[in-house]
């Protein structure tokens, strides 16, 4: 029963997620398999209850964001394009592709107009999104704590919207892109220093495959 259950999840996961790394599949199945074997050994009424719960948990563990060969290729291409611009490209802990765009590199002070130096990076991002139409995008703008909320929140929102507008102009459906302005919330550094404030002024772009249904 263990083998059949885990094999079923593995097959469904592979079918839903072409290109998924074997490490992601193996990690989820290994954890689920170990827990399931322990439940079977316990016996009694608890066995059935725990097995049922573990089946759902195992499926859920395999159904989060997916890091696959497409995202890895996009990350590497974007890293090459972003060299020397200050834009950082990385894989997040929850398997999303992240572009950290310092506002000082992407926009003039107090402006939501894109700096043309970002165009090649956003063009590369748009190309990857066109090649992978199931990917979704979240764009979040931030400011430092200088100035009033009446200025910072609209500014952060407008900067995120400017990135979306550019991607839409490159043929990406606006329905795939969510934007939000967070103003001075969620700082990544201290606003007490100039360097910290510069780090907090940013636009973060996240690209992900949507969560997959349980196997």
mmCIF file with all atom_site columns, C-alpha atoms in Angstrom:
data_model
loop_
_atom_site.group_PDB
_atom_site.id
_atom_site.type_symbol
_atom_site.label_atom_id
_atom_site.label_alt_id
_atom_site.label_comp_id
_atom_site.label_asym_id
_atom_site.label_entity_id
_atom_site.label_seq_id
_atom_site.pdbx_PDB_ins_code
_atom_site.Cartn_x
_atom_site.Cartn_y
_atom_site.Cartn_z
_atom_site.occupancy
_atom_site.B_iso_or_equiv
_atom_site.pdbx_formal_charge
_atom_site.auth_seq_id
_atom_site.auth_comp_id
_atom_site.auth_asym_id
_atom_site.auth_atom_id
_atom_site.pdbx_PDB_model_num
ATOM 1   C CA . UNK A 1 1   ? 0.000  0.000  0.000   1.00 0.00 ? 1   UNK A CA 1
ATOM 2   C CA . UNK A 1 2   ? 2.871  2.383  0.820   1.00 0.00 ? 2   UNK A CA 1
ATOM 3   C CA . UNK A 1 3   ? 4.469  1.837  -2.558  1.00 0.00 ? 3   UNK A CA 1
ATOM 4   C CA . UNK A 1 4   ? 1.224  2.185  -4.452  1.00 0.00 ? 4   UNK A CA 1
ATOM 5   C CA . UNK A 1 5   ? 0.277  5.380  -2.657  1.00 0.00 ? 5   UNK A CA 1
ATOM 6   C CA . UNK A 1 6   ? 3.632  7.052  -3.111  1.00 0.00 ? 6   UNK A CA 1
ATOM 7   C CA . UNK A 1 7   ? 3.962  5.890  -6.694  1.00 0.00 ? 7   UNK A CA 1
ATOM 8   C CA . UNK A 1 8   ? 0.564  7.360  -7.449  1.00 0.00 ? 8   UNK A CA 1
ATOM 9   C CA . UNK A 1 9   ? 1.576  10.721 -6.015  1.00 0.00 ? 9   UNK A CA 1
ATOM 10  C CA . UNK A 1 10  ? 4.868  10.600 -7.894  1.00 0.00 ? 10  UNK A CA 1
ATOM 11  C CA . UNK A 1 11  ? 3.179  9.851  -11.217 1.00 0.00 ? 11  UNK A CA 1
ATOM 12  C CA . UNK A 1 12  ? 0.580  12.574 -10.722 1.00 0.00 ? 12  UNK A CA 1
ATOM 13  C CA . UNK A 1 13  ? 3.262  15.064 -9.684  1.00 0.00 ? 13  UNK A CA 1
ATOM 14  C CA . UNK A 1 14  ? 5.328  14.302 -12.760 1.00 0.00 ? 14  UNK A CA 1
ATOM 15  C CA . UNK A 1 15  ? 2.290  14.611 -15.000 1.00 0.00 ? 15  UNK A CA 1
ATOM 16  C CA . UNK A 1 16  ? 1.335  17.980 -13.526 1.00 0.00 ? 16  UNK A CA 1
ATOM 17  C CA . UNK A 1 17  ? 4.902  19.303 -13.458 1.00 0.00 ? 17  UNK A CA 1
ATOM 18  C CA . UNK A 1 18  ? 6.952  18.533 -16.564 1.00 0.00 ? 18  UNK A CA 1
ATOM 19  C CA . UNK A 1 19  ? 10.603 19.322 -15.993 1.00 0.00 ? 19  UNK A CA 1
ATOM 20  C CA . UNK A 1 20  ? 10.415 19.101 -12.214 1.00 0.00 ? 20  UNK A CA 1
ATOM 21  C CA . UNK A 1 21  ? 13.732 18.323 -10.613 1.00 0.00 ? 21  UNK A CA 1
ATOM 22  C CA . UNK A 1 22  ? 14.190 14.821 -9.280  1.00 0.00 ? 22  UNK A CA 1
ATOM 23  C CA . UNK A 1 23  ? 15.414 16.288 -6.001  1.00 0.00 ? 23  UNK A CA 1
ATOM 24  C CA . UNK A 1 24  ? 12.086 18.016 -5.398  1.00 0.00 ? 24  UNK A CA 1
ATOM 25  C CA . UNK A 1 25  ? 10.106 14.867 -6.117  1.00 0.00 ? 25  UNK A CA 1
ATOM 26  C CA . UNK A 1 26  ? 12.426 12.626 -4.122  1.00 0.00 ? 26  UNK A CA 1
ATOM 27  C CA . UNK A 1 27  ? 12.470 14.863 -1.071  1.00 0.00 ? 27  UNK A CA 1
ATOM 28  C CA . UNK A 1 28  ? 8.715  14.955 -0.837  1.00 0.00 ? 28  UNK A CA 1
ATOM 29  C CA . UNK A 1 29  ? 8.274  11.240 -1.399  1.00 0.00 ? 29  UNK A CA 1
ATOM 30  C CA . UNK A 1 30  ? 11.026 10.345 1.045   1.00 0.00 ? 30  UNK A CA 1
ATOM 31  C CA . UNK A 1 31  ? 9.441  12.339 3.846   1.00 0.00 ? 31  UNK A CA 1
ATOM 32  C CA . UNK A 1 32  ? 5.992  10.998 3.123   1.00 0.00 ? 32  UNK A CA 1
ATOM 33  C CA . UNK A 1 33  ? 7.251  7.442  2.848   1.00 0.00 ? 33  UNK A CA 1
ATOM 34  C CA . UNK A 1 34  ? 9.022  7.515  6.197   1.00 0.00 ? 34  UNK A CA 1
ATOM 35  C CA . UNK A 1 35  ? 6.006  8.922  7.991   1.00 0.00 ? 35  UNK A CA 1
ATOM 36  C CA . UNK A 1 36  ? 3.644  6.466  6.351   1.00 0.00 ? 36  UNK A CA 1
ATOM 37  C CA . UNK A 1 37  ? 5.734  3.457  7.293   1.00 0.00 ? 37  UNK A CA 1
ATOM 38  C CA . UNK A 1 38  ? 5.776  4.618  10.901  1.00 0.00 ? 38  UNK A CA 1
ATOM 39  C CA . UNK A 1 39  ? 2.009  4.958  10.923  1.00 0.00 ? 39  UNK A CA 1
ATOM 40  C CA . UNK A 1 40  ? 1.528  1.477  9.522   1.00 0.00 ? 40  UNK A CA 1
ATOM 41  C CA . UNK A 1 41  ? 3.724  0.009  12.215  1.00 0.00 ? 41  UNK A CA 1
ATOM 42  C CA . UNK A 1 42  ? 1.705  1.613  15.016  1.00 0.00 ? 42  UNK A CA 1
ATOM 43  C CA . UNK A 1 43  ? -1.429 -0.467 14.430  1.00 0.00 ? 43  UNK A CA 1
ATOM 44  C CA . UNK A 1 44  ? -4.924 0.084  15.830  1.00 0.00 ? 44  UNK A CA 1
ATOM 45  C CA . UNK A 1 45  ? -7.488 2.739  15.059  1.00 0.00 ? 45  UNK A CA 1
ATOM 46  C CA . UNK A 1 46  ? -4.861 5.467  15.016  1.00 0.00 ? 46  UNK A CA 1
ATOM 47  C CA . UNK A 1 47  ? -3.257 3.798  12.024  1.00 0.00 ? 47  UNK A CA 1
ATOM 48  C CA . UNK A 1 48  ? -6.154 4.517  9.714   1.00 0.00 ? 48  UNK A CA 1
ATOM 49  C CA . UNK A 1 49  ? -6.524 8.075  10.934  1.00 0.00 ? 49  UNK A CA 1
ATOM 50  C CA . UNK A 1 50  ? -2.835 8.858  10.612  1.00 0.00 ? 50  UNK A CA 1
ATOM 51  C CA . UNK A 1 51  ? -2.530 7.210  7.207   1.00 0.00 ? 51  UNK A CA 1
ATOM 52  C CA . UNK A 1 52  ? -5.399 9.297  5.885   1.00 0.00 ? 52  UNK A CA 1
ATOM 53  C CA . UNK A 1 53  ? -3.841 12.480 7.187   1.00 0.00 ? 53  UNK A CA 1
ATOM 54  C CA . UNK A 1 54  ? -0.429 11.554 5.828   1.00 0.00 ? 54  UNK A CA 1
ATOM 55  C CA . UNK A 1 55  ? -1.868 10.925 2.402   1.00 0.00 ? 55  UNK A CA 1
ATOM 56  C CA . UNK A 1 56  ? -3.163 14.483 2.280   1.00 0.00 ? 56  UNK A CA 1
ATOM 57  C CA . UNK A 1 57  ? 0.040  15.883 3.757   1.00 0.00 ? 57  UNK A CA 1
ATOM 58  C CA . UNK A 1 58  ? 2.218  14.023 1.273   1.00 0.00 ? 58  UNK A CA 1
ATOM 59  C CA . UNK A 1 59  ? 0.145  15.279 -1.623  1.00 0.00 ? 59  UNK A CA 1
ATOM 60  C CA . UNK A 1 60  ? 0.283  18.815 -0.278  1.00 0.00 ? 60  UNK A CA 1
ATOM 61  C CA . UNK A 1 61  ? 4.051  18.650 0.146   1.00 0.00 ? 61  UNK A CA 1
ATOM 62  C CA . UNK A 1 62  ? 4.363  17.781 -3.517  1.00 0.00 ? 62  UNK A CA 1
ATOM 63  C CA . UNK A 1 63  ? 1.975  20.485 -4.652  1.00 0.00 ? 63  UNK A CA 1
ATOM 64  C CA . UNK A 1 64  ? 3.657  23.823 -3.841  1.00 0.00 ? 64  UNK A CA 1
ATOM 65  C CA . UNK A 1 65  ? 5.566  26.120 -6.153  1.00 0.00 ? 65  UNK A CA 1
ATOM 66  C CA . UNK A 1 66  ? 7.640  24.235 -8.688  1.00 0.00 ? 66  UNK A CA 1
ATOM 67  C CA . UNK A 1 67  ? 11.266 24.968 -9.525  1.00 0.00 ? 67  UNK A CA 1
ATOM 68  C CA . UNK A 1 68  ? 11.975 23.310 -12.850 1.00 0.00 ? 68  UNK A CA 1
ATOM 69  C CA . UNK A 1 69  ? 14.311 23.474 -15.804 1.00 0.00 ? 69  UNK A CA 1
ATOM 70  C CA . UNK A 1 70  ? 12.411 26.411 -17.310 1.00 0.00 ? 70  UNK A CA 1
ATOM 71  C CA . UNK A 1 71  ? 12.819 28.621 -14.246 1.00 0.00 ? 71  UNK A CA 1
ATOM 72  C CA . UNK A 1 72  ? 16.452 27.619 -13.901 1.00 0.00 ? 72  UNK A CA 1
ATOM 73  C CA . UNK A 1 73  ? 17.076 28.601 -17.519 1.00 0.00 ? 73  UNK A CA 1
ATOM 74  C CA . UNK A 1 74  ? 15.278 31.902 -16.985 1.00 0.00 ? 74  UNK A CA 1
ATOM 75  C CA . UNK A 1 75  ? 17.317 32.610 -13.858 1.00 0.00 ? 75  UNK A CA 1
ATOM 76  C CA . UNK A 1 76  ? 20.614 32.024 -15.631 1.00 0.00 ? 76  UNK A CA 1
ATOM 77  C CA . UNK A 1 77  ? 19.618 34.143 -18.628 1.00 0.00 ? 77  UNK A CA 1
ATOM 78  C CA . UNK A 1 78  ? 18.446 36.990 -16.395 1.00 0.00 ? 78  UNK A CA 1
ATOM 79  C CA . UNK A 1 79  ? 21.618 36.858 -14.305 1.00 0.00 ? 79  UNK A CA 1
ATOM 80  C CA . UNK A 1 80  ? 23.680 37.313 -17.451 1.00 0.00 ? 80  UNK A CA 1
ATOM 81  C CA . UNK A 1 81  ? 21.544 40.219 -18.649 1.00 0.00 ? 81  UNK A CA 1
ATOM 82  C CA . UNK A 1 82  ? 21.513 41.900 -15.225 1.00 0.00 ? 82  UNK A CA 1
ATOM 83  C CA . UNK A 1 83  ? 25.281 41.937 -14.728 1.00 0.00 ? 83  UNK A CA 1
ATOM 84  C CA . UNK A 1 84  ? 26.493 45.386 -13.752 1.00 0.00 ? 84  UNK A CA 1
ATOM 85  C CA . UNK A 1 85  ? 23.004 46.849 -13.260 1.00 0.00 ? 85  UNK A CA 1
ATOM 86  C CA . UNK A 1 86  ? 22.546 46.244 -9.538  1.00 0.00 ? 86  UNK A CA 1
ATOM 87  C CA . UNK A 1 87  ? 19.579 43.950 -10.165 1.00 0.00 ? 87  UNK A CA 1
ATOM 88  C CA . UNK A 1 88  ? 19.864 40.685 -8.235  1.00 0.00 ? 88  UNK A CA 1
ATOM 89  C CA . UNK A 1 89  ? 18.335 37.468 -9.595  1.00 0.00 ? 89  UNK A CA 1
ATOM 90  C CA . UNK A 1 90  ? 17.805 34.483 -7.311  1.00 0.00 ? 90  UNK A CA 1
ATOM 91  C CA . UNK A 1 91  ? 15.717 31.451 -6.381  1.00 0.00 ? 91  UNK A CA 1
ATOM 92  C CA . UNK A 1 92  ? 13.623 31.930 -3.245  1.00 0.00 ? 92  UNK A CA 1
ATOM 93  C CA . UNK A 1 93  ? 13.163 29.353 -0.495  1.00 0.00 ? 93  UNK A CA 1
ATOM 94  C CA . UNK A 1 94  ? 9.656  28.614 -1.783  1.00 0.00 ? 94  UNK A CA 1
ATOM 95  C CA . UNK A 1 95  ? 10.899 28.034 -5.353  1.00 0.00 ? 95  UNK A CA 1
ATOM 96  C CA . UNK A 1 96  ? 10.063 31.325 -6.997  1.00 0.00 ? 96  UNK A CA 1
ATOM 97  C CA . UNK A 1 97  ? 12.313 33.296 -9.326  1.00 0.00 ? 97  UNK A CA 1
ATOM 98  C CA . UNK A 1 98  ? 13.042 36.691 -7.769  1.00 0.00 ? 98  UNK A CA 1
ATOM 99  C CA . UNK A 1 99  ? 14.371 39.882 -9.301  1.00 0.00 ? 99  UNK A CA 1
ATOM 100 C CA . UNK A 1 100 ? 15.381 42.491 -6.750  1.00 0.00 ? 100 UNK A CA 1
ATOM 101 C CA . UNK A 1 101 ? 15.431 45.849 -8.530  1.00 0.00 ? 101 UNK A CA 1
ATOM 102 C CA . UNK A 1 102 ? 16.968 48.684 -6.472  1.00 0.00 ? 102 UNK A CA 1
ATOM 103 C CA . UNK A 1 103 ? 14.783 51.734 -6.979  1.00 0.00 ? 103 UNK A CA 1
ATOM 104 C CA . UNK A 1 104 ? 17.866 53.922 -7.359  1.00 0.00 ? 104 UNK A CA 1
ATOM 105 C CA . UNK A 1 105 ? 18.884 51.826 -10.371 1.00 0.00 ? 105 UNK A CA 1
ATOM 106 C CA . UNK A 1 106 ? 15.420 51.564 -11.870 1.00 0.00 ? 106 UNK A CA 1
ATOM 107 C CA . UNK A 1 107 ? 13.865 54.986 -11.285 1.00 0.00 ? 107 UNK A CA 1
ATOM 108 C CA . UNK A 1 108 ? 14.768 58.621 -10.747 1.00 0.00 ? 108 UNK A CA 1
ATOM 109 C CA . UNK A 1 109 ? 14.192 60.007 -7.249  1.00 0.00 ? 109 UNK A CA 1
ATOM 110 C CA . UNK A 1 110 ? 10.476 60.429 -6.597  1.00 0.00 ? 110 UNK A CA 1
ATOM 111 C CA . UNK A 1 111 ? 9.582  59.093 -10.055 1.00 0.00 ? 111 UNK A CA 1
ATOM 112 C CA . UNK A 1 112 ? 7.778  55.997 -11.288 1.00 0.00 ? 112 UNK A CA 1
ATOM 113 C CA . UNK A 1 113 ? 9.226  56.256 -14.804 1.00 0.00 ? 113 UNK A CA 1
ATOM 114 C CA . UNK A 1 114 ? 11.402 53.274 -15.679 1.00 0.00 ? 114 UNK A CA 1
ATOM 115 C CA . UNK A 1 115 ? 15.092 53.831 -16.291 1.00 0.00 ? 115 UNK A CA 1
ATOM 116 C CA . UNK A 1 116 ? 15.887 52.568 -19.826 1.00 0.00 ? 116 UNK A CA 1
ATOM 117 C CA . UNK A 1 117 ? 18.759 50.515 -18.396 1.00 0.00 ? 117 UNK A CA 1
ATOM 118 C CA . UNK A 1 118 ? 16.085 48.113 -17.098 1.00 0.00 ? 118 UNK A CA 1
ATOM 119 C CA . UNK A 1 119 ? 14.620 47.489 -20.537 1.00 0.00 ? 119 UNK A CA 1
ATOM 120 C CA . UNK A 1 120 ? 16.978 44.637 -21.522 1.00 0.00 ? 120 UNK A CA 1
ATOM 121 C CA . UNK A 1 121 ? 16.290 42.861 -18.218 1.00 0.00 ? 121 UNK A CA 1
ATOM 122 C CA . UNK A 1 122 ? 12.527 43.218 -18.548 1.00 0.00 ? 122 UNK A CA 1
ATOM 123 C CA . UNK A 1 123 ? 12.742 42.181 -22.205 1.00 0.00 ? 123 UNK A CA 1
ATOM 124 C CA . UNK A 1 124 ? 14.536 39.013 -21.124 1.00 0.00 ? 124 UNK A CA 1
ATOM 125 C CA . UNK A 1 125 ? 11.929 38.428 -18.423 1.00 0.00 ? 125 UNK A CA 1
ATOM 126 C CA . UNK A 1 126 ? 9.128  38.924 -20.920 1.00 0.00 ? 126 UNK A CA 1
ATOM 127 C CA . UNK A 1 127 ? 10.702 36.452 -23.320 1.00 0.00 ? 127 UNK A CA 1
ATOM 128 C CA . UNK A 1 128 ? 10.783 33.809 -20.609 1.00 0.00 ? 128 UNK A CA 1
ATOM 129 C CA . UNK A 1 129 ? 7.170  34.491 -19.674 1.00 0.00 ? 129 UNK A CA 1
ATOM 130 C CA . UNK A 1 130 ? 6.080  34.125 -23.288 1.00 0.00 ? 130 UNK A CA 1
ATOM 131 C CA . UNK A 1 131 ? 7.820  30.768 -23.494 1.00 0.00 ? 131 UNK A CA 1
ATOM 132 C CA . UNK A 1 132 ? 6.180  29.581 -20.257 1.00 0.00 ? 132 UNK A CA 1
ATOM 133 C CA . UNK A 1 133 ? 2.547  30.767 -20.355 1.00 0.00 ? 133 UNK A CA 1
ATOM 134 C CA . UNK A 1 134 ? 1.528  29.114 -17.064 1.00 0.00 ? 134 UNK A CA 1
ATOM 135 C CA . UNK A 1 135 ? 3.911  31.248 -15.020 1.00 0.00 ? 135 UNK A CA 1
ATOM 136 C CA . UNK A 1 136 ? 2.471  34.032 -12.878 1.00 0.00 ? 136 UNK A CA 1
ATOM 137 C CA . UNK A 1 137 ? 4.130  37.278 -11.810 1.00 0.00 ? 137 UNK A CA 1
ATOM 138 C CA . UNK A 1 138 ? 3.898  39.324 -8.627  1.00 0.00 ? 138 UNK A CA 1
ATOM 139 C CA . UNK A 1 139 ? 5.466  42.795 -8.534  1.00 0.00 ? 139 UNK A CA 1
ATOM 140 C CA . UNK A 1 140 ? 5.821  44.608 -5.202  1.00 0.00 ? 140 UNK A CA 1
ATOM 141 C CA . UNK A 1 141 ? 7.104  48.149 -4.793  1.00 0.00 ? 141 UNK A CA 1
ATOM 142 C CA . UNK A 1 142 ? 8.715  49.520 -1.617  1.00 0.00 ? 142 UNK A CA 1
ATOM 143 C CA . UNK A 1 143 ? 10.115 52.820 -0.379  1.00 0.00 ? 143 UNK A CA 1
ATOM 144 C CA . UNK A 1 144 ? 12.257 53.827 2.570   1.00 0.00 ? 144 UNK A CA 1
ATOM 145 C CA . UNK A 1 145 ? 10.741 55.584 5.594   1.00 0.00 ? 145 UNK A CA 1
ATOM 146 C CA . UNK A 1 146 ? 11.687 59.067 4.418   1.00 0.00 ? 146 UNK A CA 1
ATOM 147 C CA . UNK A 1 147 ? 8.699  61.209 3.533   1.00 0.00 ? 147 UNK A CA 1
ATOM 148 C CA . UNK A 1 148 ? 5.016  60.765 4.249   1.00 0.00 ? 148 UNK A CA 1
ATOM 149 C CA . UNK A 1 149 ? 2.811  57.751 3.641   1.00 0.00 ? 149 UNK A CA 1
ATOM 150 C CA . UNK A 1 150 ? 0.726  59.942 1.359   1.00 0.00 ? 150 UNK A CA 1
ATOM 151 C CA . UNK A 1 151 ? 3.734  60.029 -0.973  1.00 0.00 ? 151 UNK A CA 1
ATOM 152 C CA . UNK A 1 152 ? 5.385  56.674 -0.347  1.00 0.00 ? 152 UNK A CA 1
ATOM 153 C CA . UNK A 1 153 ? 2.433  54.354 -0.867  1.00 0.00 ? 153 UNK A CA 1
ATOM 154 C CA . UNK A 1 154 ? 1.349  55.780 -4.236  1.00 0.00 ? 154 UNK A CA 1
ATOM 155 C CA . UNK A 1 155 ? 4.989  55.951 -5.362  1.00 0.00 ? 155 UNK A CA 1
ATOM 156 C CA . UNK A 1 156 ? 5.645  52.302 -4.543  1.00 0.00 ? 156 UNK A CA 1
ATOM 157 C CA . UNK A 1 157 ? 2.375  51.279 -6.199  1.00 0.00 ? 157 UNK A CA 1
ATOM 158 C CA . UNK A 1 158 ? 3.101  53.311 -9.330  1.00 0.00 ? 158 UNK A CA 1
ATOM 159 C CA . UNK A 1 159 ? 6.597  51.864 -9.661  1.00 0.00 ? 159 UNK A CA 1
ATOM 160 C CA . UNK A 1 160 ? 5.226  48.325 -9.515  1.00 0.00 ? 160 UNK A CA 1
ATOM 161 C CA . UNK A 1 161 ? 2.574  49.320 -12.059 1.00 0.00 ? 161 UNK A CA 1
ATOM 162 C CA . UNK A 1 162 ? 5.241  50.735 -14.391 1.00 0.00 ? 162 UNK A CA 1
ATOM 163 C CA . UNK A 1 163 ? 7.009  47.379 -14.476 1.00 0.00 ? 163 UNK A CA 1
ATOM 164 C CA . UNK A 1 164 ? 3.703  45.650 -15.231 1.00 0.00 ? 164 UNK A CA 1
ATOM 165 C CA . UNK A 1 165 ? 2.893  48.135 -17.989 1.00 0.00 ? 165 UNK A CA 1
ATOM 166 C CA . UNK A 1 166 ? 6.238  47.468 -19.639 1.00 0.00 ? 166 UNK A CA 1
ATOM 167 C CA . UNK A 1 167 ? 5.744  43.693 -19.533 1.00 0.00 ? 167 UNK A CA 1
ATOM 168 C CA . UNK A 1 168 ? 2.236  44.059 -20.967 1.00 0.00 ? 168 UNK A CA 1
ATOM 169 C CA . UNK A 1 169 ? 3.713  46.162 -23.783 1.00 0.00 ? 169 UNK A CA 1
ATOM 170 C CA . UNK A 1 170 ? 5.906  43.165 -24.563 1.00 0.00 ? 170 UNK A CA 1
ATOM 171 C CA . UNK A 1 171 ? 2.906  40.886 -25.041 1.00 0.00 ? 171 UNK A CA 1
ATOM 172 C CA . UNK A 1 172 ? 2.407  39.486 -21.539 1.00 0.00 ? 172 UNK A CA 1
ATOM 173 C CA . UNK A 1 173 ? -1.223 39.301 -20.415 1.00 0.00 ? 173 UNK A CA 1
ATOM 174 C CA . UNK A 1 174 ? -1.976 41.672 -17.581 1.00 0.00 ? 174 UNK A CA 1
ATOM 175 C CA . UNK A 1 175 ? -4.107 38.943 -16.015 1.00 0.00 ? 175 UNK A CA 1
ATOM 176 C CA . UNK A 1 176 ? -0.916 37.047 -15.206 1.00 0.00 ? 176 UNK A CA 1
ATOM 177 C CA . UNK A 1 177 ? 0.597  39.968 -13.308 1.00 0.00 ? 177 UNK A CA 1
ATOM 178 C CA . UNK A 1 178 ? -0.365 41.185 -9.835  1.00 0.00 ? 178 UNK A CA 1
ATOM 179 C CA . UNK A 1 179 ? 1.070  44.407 -8.420  1.00 0.00 ? 179 UNK A CA 1
ATOM 180 C CA . UNK A 1 180 ? 1.124  46.014 -4.998  1.00 0.00 ? 180 UNK A CA 1
ATOM 181 C CA . UNK A 1 181 ? 2.706  49.041 -3.374  1.00 0.00 ? 181 UNK A CA 1
ATOM 182 C CA . UNK A 1 182 ? 3.890  48.486 0.181   1.00 0.00 ? 182 UNK A CA 1
ATOM 183 C CA . UNK A 1 183 ? 5.409  51.902 0.886   1.00 0.00 ? 183 UNK A CA 1
ATOM 184 C CA . UNK A 1 184 ? 7.905  51.681 3.775   1.00 0.00 ? 184 UNK A CA 1
ATOM 185 C CA . UNK A 1 185 ? 6.616  48.325 5.026   1.00 0.00 ? 185 UNK A CA 1
ATOM 186 C CA . UNK A 1 186 ? 8.834  45.231 5.218   1.00 0.00 ? 186 UNK A CA 1
ATOM 187 C CA . UNK A 1 187 ? 12.246 46.949 5.230   1.00 0.00 ? 187 UNK A CA 1
ATOM 188 C CA . UNK A 1 188 ? 15.210 44.708 4.487   1.00 0.00 ? 188 UNK A CA 1
ATOM 189 C CA . UNK A 1 189 ? 17.696 47.037 6.200   1.00 0.00 ? 189 UNK A CA 1
ATOM 190 C CA . UNK A 1 190 ? 17.799 49.829 8.747   1.00 0.00 ? 190 UNK A CA 1
ATOM 191 C CA . UNK A 1 191 ? 16.382 53.155 7.639   1.00 0.00 ? 191 UNK A CA 1
ATOM 192 C CA . UNK A 1 192 ? 18.863 54.849 9.990   1.00 0.00 ? 192 UNK A CA 1
ATOM 193 C CA . UNK A 1 193 ? 21.623 54.762 7.350   1.00 0.00 ? 193 UNK A CA 1
ATOM 194 C CA . UNK A 1 194 ? 21.822 55.918 3.747   1.00 0.00 ? 194 UNK A CA 1
ATOM 195 C CA . UNK A 1 195 ? 22.830 52.428 2.614   1.00 0.00 ? 195 UNK A CA 1
ATOM 196 C CA . UNK A 1 196 ? 19.915 50.895 4.473   1.00 0.00 ? 196 UNK A CA 1
ATOM 197 C CA . UNK A 1 197 ? 17.429 53.331 2.980   1.00 0.00 ? 197 UNK A CA 1
ATOM 198 C CA . UNK A 1 198 ? 18.797 52.610 -0.496  1.00 0.00 ? 198 UNK A CA 1
ATOM 199 C CA . UNK A 1 199 ? 18.291 48.873 0.058   1.00 0.00 ? 199 UNK A CA 1
ATOM 200 C CA . UNK A 1 200 ? 14.712 49.440 1.187   1.00 0.00 ? 200 UNK A CA 1
ATOM 201 C CA . UNK A 1 201 ? 13.839 51.439 -1.931  1.00 0.00 ? 201 UNK A CA 1
ATOM 202 C CA . UNK A 1 202 ? 13.186 48.589 -4.312  1.00 0.00 ? 202 UNK A CA 1
ATOM 203 C CA . UNK A 1 203 ? 10.846 46.692 -6.585  1.00 0.00 ? 203 UNK A CA 1
ATOM 204 C CA . UNK A 1 204 ? 10.737 42.927 -6.124  1.00 0.00 ? 204 UNK A CA 1
ATOM 205 C CA . UNK A 1 205 ? 9.500  40.786 -9.003  1.00 0.00 ? 205 UNK A CA 1
ATOM 206 C CA . UNK A 1 206 ? 8.487  37.182 -8.345  1.00 0.00 ? 206 UNK A CA 1
ATOM 207 C CA . UNK A 1 207 ? 7.864  34.584 -11.056 1.00 0.00 ? 207 UNK A CA 1
ATOM 208 C CA . UNK A 1 208 ? 6.336  31.219 -10.208 1.00 0.00 ? 208 UNK A CA 1
ATOM 209 C CA . UNK A 1 209 ? 4.463  28.257 -11.503 1.00 0.00 ? 209 UNK A CA 1
ATOM 210 C CA . UNK A 1 210 ? 1.131  28.229 -9.651  1.00 0.00 ? 210 UNK A CA 1
ATOM 211 C CA . UNK A 1 211 ? 0.604  25.696 -6.855  1.00 0.00 ? 211 UNK A CA 1
ATOM 212 C CA . UNK A 1 212 ? -0.297 22.291 -8.233  1.00 0.00 ? 212 UNK A CA 1
ATOM 213 C CA . UNK A 1 213 ? -3.312 20.189 -7.139  1.00 0.00 ? 213 UNK A CA 1
ATOM 214 C CA . UNK A 1 214 ? -2.658 17.362 -4.704  1.00 0.00 ? 214 UNK A CA 1
ATOM 215 C CA . UNK A 1 215 ? -1.588 14.033 -6.219  1.00 0.00 ? 215 UNK A CA 1
#
